mmCIF file of C-alpha atoms in Angstrom:
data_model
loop_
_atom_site.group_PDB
_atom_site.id
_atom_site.type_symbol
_atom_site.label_atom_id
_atom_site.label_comp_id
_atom_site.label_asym_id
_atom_site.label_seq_id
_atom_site.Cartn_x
_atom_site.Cartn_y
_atom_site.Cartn_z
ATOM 1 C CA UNK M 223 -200.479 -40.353 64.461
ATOM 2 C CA UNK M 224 -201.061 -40.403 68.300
ATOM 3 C CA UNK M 225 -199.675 -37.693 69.785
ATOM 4 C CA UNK M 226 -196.204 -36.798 67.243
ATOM 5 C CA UNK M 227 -195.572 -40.426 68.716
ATOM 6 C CA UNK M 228 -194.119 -42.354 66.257
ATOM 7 C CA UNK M 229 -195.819 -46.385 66.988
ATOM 8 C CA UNK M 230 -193.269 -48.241 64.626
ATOM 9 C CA UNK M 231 -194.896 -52.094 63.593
ATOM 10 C CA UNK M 232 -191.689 -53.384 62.675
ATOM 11 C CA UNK M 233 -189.098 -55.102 64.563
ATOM 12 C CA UNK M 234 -186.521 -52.859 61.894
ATOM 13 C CA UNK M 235 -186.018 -49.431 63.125
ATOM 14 C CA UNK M 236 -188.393 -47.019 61.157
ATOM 15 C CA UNK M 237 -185.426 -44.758 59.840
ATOM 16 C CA UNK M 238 -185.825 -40.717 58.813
ATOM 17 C CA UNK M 239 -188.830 -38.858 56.617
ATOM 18 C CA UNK M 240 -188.517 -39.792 53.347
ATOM 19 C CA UNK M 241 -186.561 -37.045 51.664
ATOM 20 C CA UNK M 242 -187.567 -34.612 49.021
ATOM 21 C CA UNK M 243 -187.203 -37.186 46.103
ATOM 22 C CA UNK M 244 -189.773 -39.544 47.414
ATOM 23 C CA UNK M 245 -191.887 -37.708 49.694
ATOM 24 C CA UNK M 246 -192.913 -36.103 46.468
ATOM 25 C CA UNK M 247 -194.781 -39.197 45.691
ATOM 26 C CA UNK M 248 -196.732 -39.678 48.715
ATOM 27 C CA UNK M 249 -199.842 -38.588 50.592
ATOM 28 C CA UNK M 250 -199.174 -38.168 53.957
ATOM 29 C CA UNK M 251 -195.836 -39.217 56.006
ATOM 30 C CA UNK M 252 -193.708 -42.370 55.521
ATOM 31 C CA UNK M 253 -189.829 -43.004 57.013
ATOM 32 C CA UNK M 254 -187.330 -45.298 55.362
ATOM 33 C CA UNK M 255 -184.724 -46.937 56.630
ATOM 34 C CA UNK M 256 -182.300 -48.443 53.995
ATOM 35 C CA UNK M 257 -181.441 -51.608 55.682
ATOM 36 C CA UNK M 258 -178.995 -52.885 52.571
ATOM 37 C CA UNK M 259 -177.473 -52.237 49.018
ATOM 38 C CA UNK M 260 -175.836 -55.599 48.558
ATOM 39 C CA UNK M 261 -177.421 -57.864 46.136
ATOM 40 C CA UNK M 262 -180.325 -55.462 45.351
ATOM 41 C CA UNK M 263 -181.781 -52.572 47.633
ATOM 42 C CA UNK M 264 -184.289 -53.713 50.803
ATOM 43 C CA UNK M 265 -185.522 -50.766 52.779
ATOM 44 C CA UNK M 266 -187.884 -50.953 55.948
ATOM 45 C CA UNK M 267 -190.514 -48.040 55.046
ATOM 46 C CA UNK M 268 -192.628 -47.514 57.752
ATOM 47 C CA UNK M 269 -196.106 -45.306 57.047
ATOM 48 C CA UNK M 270 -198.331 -43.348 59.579
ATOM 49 C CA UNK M 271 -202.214 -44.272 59.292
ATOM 50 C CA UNK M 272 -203.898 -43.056 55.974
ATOM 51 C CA UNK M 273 -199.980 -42.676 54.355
ATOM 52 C CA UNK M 274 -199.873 -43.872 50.707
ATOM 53 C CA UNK M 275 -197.442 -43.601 47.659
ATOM 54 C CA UNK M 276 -198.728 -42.523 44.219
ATOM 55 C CA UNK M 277 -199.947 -45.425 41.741
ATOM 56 C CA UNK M 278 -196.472 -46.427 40.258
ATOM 57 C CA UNK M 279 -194.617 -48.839 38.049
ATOM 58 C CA UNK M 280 -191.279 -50.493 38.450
ATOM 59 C CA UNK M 281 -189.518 -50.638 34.788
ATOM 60 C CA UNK M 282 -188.010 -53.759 33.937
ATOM 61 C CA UNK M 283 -187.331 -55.343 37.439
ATOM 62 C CA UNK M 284 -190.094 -55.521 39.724
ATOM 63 C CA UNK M 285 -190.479 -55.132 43.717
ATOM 64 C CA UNK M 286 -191.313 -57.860 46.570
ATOM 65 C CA UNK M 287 -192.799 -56.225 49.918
ATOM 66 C CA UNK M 288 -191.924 -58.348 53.044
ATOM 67 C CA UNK M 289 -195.036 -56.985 55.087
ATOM 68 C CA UNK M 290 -193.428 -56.767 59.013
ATOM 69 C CA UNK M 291 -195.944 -54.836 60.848
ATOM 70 C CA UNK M 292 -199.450 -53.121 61.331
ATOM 71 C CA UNK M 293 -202.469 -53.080 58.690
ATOM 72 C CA UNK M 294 -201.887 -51.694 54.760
ATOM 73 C CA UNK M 295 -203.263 -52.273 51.459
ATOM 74 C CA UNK M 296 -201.836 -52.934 48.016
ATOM 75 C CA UNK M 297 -203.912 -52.721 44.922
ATOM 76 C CA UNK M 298 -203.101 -53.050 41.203
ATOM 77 C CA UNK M 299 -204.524 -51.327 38.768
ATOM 78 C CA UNK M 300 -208.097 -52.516 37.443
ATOM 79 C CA UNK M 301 -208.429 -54.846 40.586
ATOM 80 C CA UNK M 302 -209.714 -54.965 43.891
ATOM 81 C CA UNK M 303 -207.088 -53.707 46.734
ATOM 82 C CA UNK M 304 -206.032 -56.508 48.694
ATOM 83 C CA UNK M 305 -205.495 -56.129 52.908
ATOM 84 C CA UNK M 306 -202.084 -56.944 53.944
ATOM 85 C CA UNK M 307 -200.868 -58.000 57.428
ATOM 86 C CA UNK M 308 -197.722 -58.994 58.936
ATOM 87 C CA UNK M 309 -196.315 -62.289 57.695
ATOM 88 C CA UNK M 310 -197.913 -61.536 54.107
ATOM 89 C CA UNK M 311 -195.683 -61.259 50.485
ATOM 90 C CA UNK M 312 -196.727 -59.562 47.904
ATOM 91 C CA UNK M 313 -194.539 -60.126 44.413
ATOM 92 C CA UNK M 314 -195.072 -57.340 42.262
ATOM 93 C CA UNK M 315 -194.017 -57.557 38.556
ATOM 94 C CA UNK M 316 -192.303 -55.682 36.490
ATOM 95 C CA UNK M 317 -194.845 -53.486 34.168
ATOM 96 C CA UNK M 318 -197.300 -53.593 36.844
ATOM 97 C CA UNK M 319 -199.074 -50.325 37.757
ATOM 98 C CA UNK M 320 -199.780 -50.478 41.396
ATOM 99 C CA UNK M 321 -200.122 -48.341 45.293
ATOM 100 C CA UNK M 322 -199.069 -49.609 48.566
ATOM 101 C CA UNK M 323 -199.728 -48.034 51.922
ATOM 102 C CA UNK M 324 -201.473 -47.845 55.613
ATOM 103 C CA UNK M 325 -204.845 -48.450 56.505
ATOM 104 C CA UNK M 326 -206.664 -45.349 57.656
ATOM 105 C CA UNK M 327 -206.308 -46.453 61.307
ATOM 106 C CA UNK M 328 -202.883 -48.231 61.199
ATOM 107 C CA UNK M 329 -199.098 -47.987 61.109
ATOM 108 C CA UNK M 330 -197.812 -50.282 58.639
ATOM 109 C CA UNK M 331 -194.219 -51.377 57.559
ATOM 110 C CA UNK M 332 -192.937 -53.000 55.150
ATOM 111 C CA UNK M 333 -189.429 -54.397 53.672
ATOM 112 C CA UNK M 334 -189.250 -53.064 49.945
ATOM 113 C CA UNK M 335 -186.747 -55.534 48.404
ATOM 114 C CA UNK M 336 -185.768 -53.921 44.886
ATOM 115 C CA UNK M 337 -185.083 -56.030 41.960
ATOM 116 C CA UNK M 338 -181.995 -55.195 40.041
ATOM 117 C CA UNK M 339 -181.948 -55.438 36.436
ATOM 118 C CA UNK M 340 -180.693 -53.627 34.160
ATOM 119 C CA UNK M 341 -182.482 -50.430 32.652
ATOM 120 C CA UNK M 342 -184.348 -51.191 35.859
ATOM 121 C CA UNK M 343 -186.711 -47.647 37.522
ATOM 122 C CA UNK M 344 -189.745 -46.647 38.831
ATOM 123 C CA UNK M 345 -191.610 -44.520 36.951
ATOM 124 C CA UNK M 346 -194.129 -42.273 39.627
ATOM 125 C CA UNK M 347 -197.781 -41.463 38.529
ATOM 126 C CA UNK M 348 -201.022 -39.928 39.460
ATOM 127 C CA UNK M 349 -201.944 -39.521 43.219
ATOM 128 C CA UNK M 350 -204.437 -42.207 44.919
ATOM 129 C CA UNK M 351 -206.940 -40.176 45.143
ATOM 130 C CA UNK M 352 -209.029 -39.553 48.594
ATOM 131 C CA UNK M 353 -212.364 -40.857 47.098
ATOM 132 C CA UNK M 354 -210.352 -43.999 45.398
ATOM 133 C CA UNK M 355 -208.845 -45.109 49.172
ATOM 134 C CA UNK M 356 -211.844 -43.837 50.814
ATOM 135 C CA UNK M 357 -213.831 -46.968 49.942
ATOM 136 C CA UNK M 358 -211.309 -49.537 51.211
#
């Protein structure tokens, strides 16, 4: 972060600090702003350079990331990490254990569109570890 400035990549507003419940689940500071409920959840979450959630898996109905802004990754697990840029889509599966975050020297943002289904959760894991993302 430059100077407490916030440099938001998105053409969404970047929103508040996660709260409690996700923050938990991240290294380093992200902000959401819930754009929409109807028809499924889409949030703009907008991470500050080196941010990062927890390896994770969404239960029964999967995740698509709308990337809108700055320079992230997104790796699942057993594979290389993958670069993402603005204008990029990444379709994440159901049963898929996966991370998603900024590059070390980058804002990044990103719609999270949720995909409803019933039974349908994330279920939060281990930390990416700082010798895991160090070698991206």
């Amino acid at each position: 972060m430059s100077g407490n400035k916030i440099e938001n990549p998105s053409v969404f507003k970047t929103g508040d600090k996660l709260p409690e419940m996700f923050s938990k689940y991240f290294i380093g500071q992200a902000y959401l702003n819930q754009l929409t409920d109807r028809g499924g959840p889409i949030a703009n979450v907008t991470f500050e350079p080196g941010c990062r959630n927890n390896w994770h898996i969404h239960r029964k109905g999967g995740q698509i990331l709308l990337v809108t802004g700055g320079r992230g990754w997104y790796q699942e697990w057993g594979k290389p990490a993958r670069e993402l840029h603005a204008g990029d889509v990444v379709n994440i599966p159901p049963e898929v254990k996966h991370w998603h975050g900024a590059a070390s020297d980058s804002w990044f943002s990103h719609l999270a569109v949720e995909i409803q289904t019933e039974g349908a959760c994330n279920e939060w894991l281990e930390e990416v570890s700082d010798e895991e993302y160090g070698k991206l």
